[in-house]
Amino acid sequence: MLKAIILDDEHKSRTTLLNMLNNYCEGIEVVGEGDSVQAGVKLIQEKNPDLVFLDIEMPQENGFRLFSYFKNIPFEVIFTTAYNQYAVQAFRFSAVDYLLKPINLEELRDAVKKVINKRDAEMEKQKLQLLRENFNNVFKKIAFQTPTGFEIVELDEIVYCEADGNYSKILLKDDSYILAAKTLRDYESLLDDFNFFRVHRSFLINMNQIKGYSKVQNPTVTMVNGKQLPISRAKRQEFYDRIMHI
């Protein structure tokens, strides 16, 4: 049985989450609730929880401040947040679990199940560090989930992403690649604001890594690694419009 605490400044949110955990999530015992970071620090010291449900937006101190009170993070974290596109993007870039309010029961159960199945503590520490960077308006790195864990890379190191069934191959400048455990569509929505463009159903390219392109009968774009990729008929005009603004 995992011990958990809930940190959220909204009483209604805490009560709702508590009821969901008590009634629908096996293997979790909620041993305390708090409405601030300071209350959370005290609870963690007293209860030594395995898991903390942590709201980001709280008065006085942001939820991330909780980590500054501990030399080592001896607990797992599931973040909870009201809808905020920037926050969601930061979580997705960092491959960190989060729950949007109002919390969906199935998503809650899936998140709890991941914690119960226990993940690598060092990996989680790295992802939390990346999340803090992304919340500080950096967005220079992204964590790719892989079949065995995750890898963090600089956005500028990505040349293009290639569809591979339910996976994606992330091709890097050094000619290596990462097999990422999400579809190309997932990465298209995540990277669109960072000058990535899907030129073909199989390829999502980093527009900053283009070496040249050809407007022949079957147009192609040449990337900095020398790879020539097709530009689909449906994407040609949008690609030409985008390339003129680089």
Tab-separated table of C-alpha atoms in Angstrom:
chain	number	residue	atom	x	y	z
A	1	MET	CA	0.000	0.000	0.000
A	2	LEU	CA	1.432	3.365	-1.068
A	3	LYS	CA	1.019	6.357	1.232
A	4	ALA	CA	-0.061	9.554	-0.536
A	5	ILE	CA	-0.704	13.186	0.333
A	6	ILE	CA	-2.687	15.782	-1.614
A	7	LEU	CA	-1.434	19.369	-1.916
A	8	ASP	CA	-3.937	21.820	-3.388
A	9	ASP	CA	-5.134	25.199	-2.141
A	10	GLU	CA	-8.723	24.478	-3.275
A	11	HIS	CA	-10.698	22.471	-0.709
A	12	LYS	CA	-13.170	21.212	-3.317
A	13	SER	CA	-10.355	19.892	-5.519
A	14	ARG	CA	-8.756	18.070	-2.597
A	15	THR	CA	-12.073	16.492	-1.570
A	16	THR	CA	-12.874	15.370	-5.117
A	17	LEU	CA	-9.460	13.780	-5.600
A	18	LEU	CA	-9.611	12.141	-2.161
A	19	ASN	CA	-12.971	10.539	-2.951
A	20	MET	CA	-11.741	9.274	-6.322
A	21	LEU	CA	-8.639	7.736	-4.762
A	22	ASN	CA	-10.542	6.133	-1.886
A	23	ASN	CA	-13.302	4.702	-4.046
A	24	TYR	CA	-11.609	3.778	-7.310
A	25	CYS	CA	-7.832	3.430	-6.881
A	26	GLU	CA	-6.545	0.331	-5.151
A	27	GLY	CA	-3.140	0.328	-3.509
A	28	ILE	CA	-3.239	3.982	-2.394
A	29	GLU	CA	-3.836	5.309	1.132
A	30	VAL	CA	-4.186	9.073	1.502
A	31	VAL	CA	-2.478	9.993	4.782
A	32	GLY	CA	-2.762	13.782	4.638
A	33	GLU	CA	-3.889	16.933	2.821
A	34	GLY	CA	-2.408	20.411	2.629
A	35	ASP	CA	-3.288	23.774	1.068
A	36	SER	CA	0.221	25.193	0.610
A	37	VAL	CA	3.845	24.294	-0.012
A	38	GLN	CA	4.691	24.902	3.651
A	39	ALA	CA	1.907	22.544	4.742
A	40	GLY	CA	3.251	20.012	2.251
A	41	VAL	CA	6.777	20.201	3.637
A	42	LYS	CA	5.470	19.524	7.144
A	43	LEU	CA	3.282	16.626	5.956
A	44	ILE	CA	6.123	15.017	4.039
A	45	GLN	CA	8.404	15.236	7.067
A	46	GLU	CA	5.719	13.737	9.318
A	47	LYS	CA	4.134	11.134	7.042
A	48	ASN	CA	7.009	10.160	4.723
A	49	PRO	CA	4.654	9.577	1.746
A	50	ASP	CA	5.460	7.510	-1.321
A	51	LEU	CA	3.416	9.773	-3.590
A	52	VAL	CA	2.467	13.462	-3.656
A	53	PHE	CA	-0.383	14.866	-5.738
A	54	LEU	CA	0.876	18.400	-6.324
A	55	ASP	CA	-1.042	21.390	-7.636
A	56	ILE	CA	1.152	23.864	-9.510
A	57	GLU	CA	-0.715	27.124	-8.938
A	58	MET	CA	-0.915	27.795	-5.211
A	59	PRO	CA	-0.725	31.105	-3.311
A	60	GLN	CA	2.472	32.322	-1.668
A	61	GLU	CA	4.670	29.645	-3.238
A	62	ASN	CA	4.426	27.871	-6.578
A	63	GLY	CA	4.135	24.088	-6.338
A	64	PHE	CA	7.648	23.692	-7.748
A	65	ARG	CA	9.045	25.348	-4.639
A	66	LEU	CA	8.278	22.134	-2.762
A	67	PHE	CA	11.374	20.493	-4.243
A	68	SER	CA	13.706	23.192	-2.946
A	69	TYR	CA	13.050	22.043	0.639
A	70	PHE	CA	14.483	18.569	0.052
A	71	LYS	CA	18.041	17.640	-0.857
A	72	ASN	CA	16.763	14.415	-2.383
A	73	ILE	CA	13.196	13.819	-3.554
A	74	PRO	CA	12.084	10.718	-1.611
A	75	PHE	CA	8.634	10.523	-3.200
A	76	GLU	CA	6.907	10.188	-6.576
A	77	VAL	CA	4.917	13.159	-7.919
A	78	ILE	CA	1.745	13.418	-9.977
A	79	PHE	CA	1.057	17.037	-10.890
A	80	THR	CA	-2.474	18.428	-11.046
A	81	THR	CA	-3.309	21.646	-12.883
A	82	ALA	CA	-6.208	23.643	-14.266
A	83	TYR	CA	-6.103	23.929	-18.044
A	84	ASN	CA	-3.276	26.121	-19.254
A	85	GLN	CA	-1.812	25.557	-22.687
A	86	TYR	CA	1.672	26.646	-21.664
A	87	ALA	CA	1.668	24.353	-18.621
A	88	VAL	CA	0.454	21.403	-20.663
A	89	GLN	CA	3.179	22.013	-23.237
A	90	ALA	CA	5.823	22.063	-20.502
A	91	PHE	CA	4.573	18.753	-19.115
A	92	ARG	CA	4.467	17.122	-22.545
A	93	PHE	CA	7.960	18.343	-23.440
A	94	SER	CA	9.268	16.865	-20.191
A	95	ALA	CA	7.412	13.522	-20.407
A	96	VAL	CA	6.136	14.110	-16.868
A	97	ASP	CA	2.759	12.775	-15.725
A	98	TYR	CA	0.086	15.361	-15.057
A	99	LEU	CA	-3.683	15.453	-14.517
A	100	LEU	CA	-5.872	18.238	-15.864
A	101	LYS	CA	-8.709	19.505	-13.698
A	102	PRO	CA	-11.442	18.379	-13.568
A	103	ILE	CA	-9.579	15.108	-13.144
A	104	ASN	CA	-10.604	12.220	-15.372
A	105	LEU	CA	-10.971	8.952	-13.443
A	106	GLU	CA	-9.301	6.731	-16.041
A	107	GLU	CA	-6.353	9.097	-16.379
A	108	LEU	CA	-6.024	9.153	-12.593
A	109	ARG	CA	-6.035	5.360	-12.395
A	110	ASP	CA	-3.453	5.098	-15.175
A	111	ALA	CA	-1.164	7.613	-13.438
A	112	VAL	CA	-1.461	5.791	-10.110
A	113	LYS	CA	-0.779	2.460	-11.792
A	114	LYS	CA	2.482	3.811	-13.235
A	115	VAL	CA	3.621	4.861	-9.767
A	116	ILE	CA	2.686	1.506	-8.251
A	117	ASN	CA	4.686	-0.240	-10.970
A	118	LYS	CA	7.620	1.899	-9.793
A	119	ARG	CA	9.794	3.753	-12.246
A	120	ASP	CA	13.473	4.590	-12.130
A	121	ALA	CA	14.066	7.308	-9.503
A	122	GLU	CA	17.034	8.872	-11.325
A	123	MET	CA	15.069	9.095	-14.562
A	124	GLU	CA	12.211	10.846	-12.765
A	125	LYS	CA	14.662	13.294	-11.192
A	126	GLN	CA	16.006	14.237	-14.634
A	127	LYS	CA	12.508	14.737	-16.004
A	128	LEU	CA	11.542	16.966	-13.076
A	129	GLN	CA	14.632	19.094	-13.706
A	130	LEU	CA	13.673	19.443	-17.377
A	131	LEU	CA	10.131	20.373	-16.355
A	132	ARG	CA	11.425	23.166	-14.116
A	133	GLU	CA	13.508	24.495	-17.017
A	134	ASN	CA	10.516	24.403	-19.359
A	135	PHE	CA	8.342	26.261	-16.880
A	136	ASN	CA	10.984	28.989	-16.878
A	137	ASN	CA	10.297	29.689	-20.571
A	138	VAL	CA	13.324	27.800	-21.845
A	139	PHE	CA	11.910	25.042	-24.069
A	140	LYS	CA	15.307	24.135	-25.502
A	141	LYS	CA	15.099	20.421	-24.699
A	142	ILE	CA	12.530	17.680	-25.025
A	143	ALA	CA	12.201	14.276	-23.347
A	144	PHE	CA	11.273	11.430	-25.676
A	145	GLN	CA	9.649	8.396	-24.112
A	146	THR	CA	11.226	5.188	-25.430
A	147	PRO	CA	10.290	1.506	-25.009
A	148	THR	CA	12.840	1.274	-22.177
A	149	GLY	CA	12.718	4.738	-20.568
A	150	PHE	CA	13.316	8.192	-22.009
A	151	GLU	CA	15.990	10.352	-23.631
A	152	ILE	CA	16.430	14.128	-23.392
A	153	VAL	CA	17.781	15.991	-26.425
A	154	GLU	CA	18.212	19.594	-27.541
A	155	LEU	CA	15.580	20.706	-30.056
A	156	ASP	CA	18.363	21.984	-32.319
A	157	GLU	CA	19.840	18.482	-32.466
A	158	ILE	CA	16.710	17.071	-34.153
A	159	VAL	CA	16.884	16.979	-37.958
A	160	TYR	CA	13.559	15.268	-38.600
A	161	CYS	CA	11.116	12.731	-37.221
A	162	GLU	CA	9.939	9.732	-39.223
A	163	ALA	CA	6.749	7.716	-38.715
A	164	ASP	CA	7.310	4.099	-37.711
A	165	GLY	CA	3.903	2.581	-36.998
A	166	ASN	CA	2.877	3.494	-33.455
A	167	TYR	CA	6.423	4.766	-32.876
A	168	SER	CA	8.537	7.568	-34.327
A	169	LYS	CA	12.206	7.658	-35.273
A	170	ILE	CA	13.874	10.875	-34.137
A	171	LEU	CA	16.854	11.494	-36.432
A	172	LEU	CA	19.640	13.578	-34.889
A	173	LYS	CA	22.531	15.620	-36.290
A	174	ASP	CA	25.086	12.979	-35.354
A	175	ASP	CA	23.209	10.445	-37.569
A	176	SER	CA	21.935	8.519	-34.543
A	177	TYR	CA	18.233	8.127	-33.862
A	178	ILE	CA	15.838	7.626	-30.970
A	179	LEU	CA	12.912	5.249	-31.235
A	180	ALA	CA	10.186	7.226	-29.472
A	181	ALA	CA	7.068	5.550	-28.107
A	182	LYS	CA	4.543	7.970	-29.629
A	183	THR	CA	3.128	8.531	-33.091
A	184	LEU	CA	4.266	11.225	-35.486
A	185	ARG	CA	0.916	12.958	-35.014
A	186	ASP	CA	1.676	13.345	-31.297
A	187	TYR	CA	4.993	15.039	-32.037
A	188	GLU	CA	3.485	17.164	-34.801
A	189	SER	CA	1.088	18.804	-32.335
A	190	LEU	CA	3.828	19.165	-29.723
A	191	LEU	CA	6.507	20.684	-31.971
A	192	ASP	CA	4.476	22.829	-34.347
A	193	ASP	CA	5.164	26.022	-32.361
A	194	PHE	CA	8.917	25.366	-32.536
A	195	ASN	CA	9.347	25.595	-36.313
A	196	PHE	CA	8.745	21.930	-37.088
A	197	PHE	CA	6.579	21.129	-40.105
A	198	ARG	CA	5.043	17.908	-41.408
A	199	VAL	CA	5.983	17.832	-45.089
A	200	HIS	CA	4.623	14.320	-45.628
A	201	ARG	CA	2.548	11.787	-43.718
A	202	SER	CA	5.806	10.023	-42.847
A	203	PHE	CA	8.070	13.003	-42.084
A	204	LEU	CA	8.080	15.896	-39.626
A	205	ILE	CA	11.057	18.151	-40.261
A	206	ASN	CA	12.945	20.772	-38.283
A	207	MET	CA	12.720	23.819	-40.546
A	208	ASN	CA	15.941	25.131	-38.986
A	209	GLN	CA	17.808	22.087	-40.321
A	210	ILE	CA	16.966	22.478	-44.017
A	211	LYS	CA	19.880	22.572	-46.455
A	212	GLY	CA	17.813	23.117	-49.607
A	213	TYR	CA	14.740	22.068	-51.571
A	214	SER	CA	13.834	21.265	-55.138
A	215	LYS	CA	10.655	22.257	-57.023
A	216	VAL	CA	10.855	19.473	-59.601
A	217	GLN	CA	7.901	17.263	-60.583
A	218	ASN	CA	8.229	15.423	-57.276
A	219	PRO	CA	9.482	18.119	-54.854
A	220	THR	CA	11.910	17.186	-52.100
A	221	VAL	CA	13.548	18.930	-49.184
A	222	THR	CA	17.203	18.239	-48.374
A	223	MET	CA	18.146	18.228	-44.716
A	224	VAL	CA	21.536	19.106	-43.219
A	225	ASN	CA	22.398	15.402	-42.931
A	226	GLY	CA	21.980	15.032	-46.703
A	227	LYS	CA	18.719	13.115	-46.480
A	228	GLN	CA	16.185	14.029	-49.196
A	229	LEU	CA	12.571	13.844	-48.038
A	230	PRO	CA	9.425	14.053	-50.184
A	231	ILE	CA	6.996	16.962	-49.915
A	232	SER	CA	3.439	15.744	-50.370
A	233	ARG	CA	1.160	17.493	-52.843
A	234	ALA	CA	-1.174	18.593	-50.033
A	235	LYS	CA	1.681	20.228	-48.101
A	236	ARG	CA	3.586	21.935	-50.928
A	237	GLN	CA	2.038	25.395	-50.855
A	238	GLU	CA	2.131	25.615	-47.061
A	239	PHE	CA	5.751	24.464	-47.103
A	240	TYR	CA	6.700	27.105	-49.678
A	241	ASP	CA	4.948	29.772	-47.612
A	242	ARG	CA	6.792	28.656	-44.475
A	243	ILE	CA	10.189	28.441	-46.169
A	244	MET	CA	9.903	32.064	-47.329
A	245	HIS	CA	9.777	33.201	-43.704
A	246	ILE	CA	12.883	31.410	-42.474
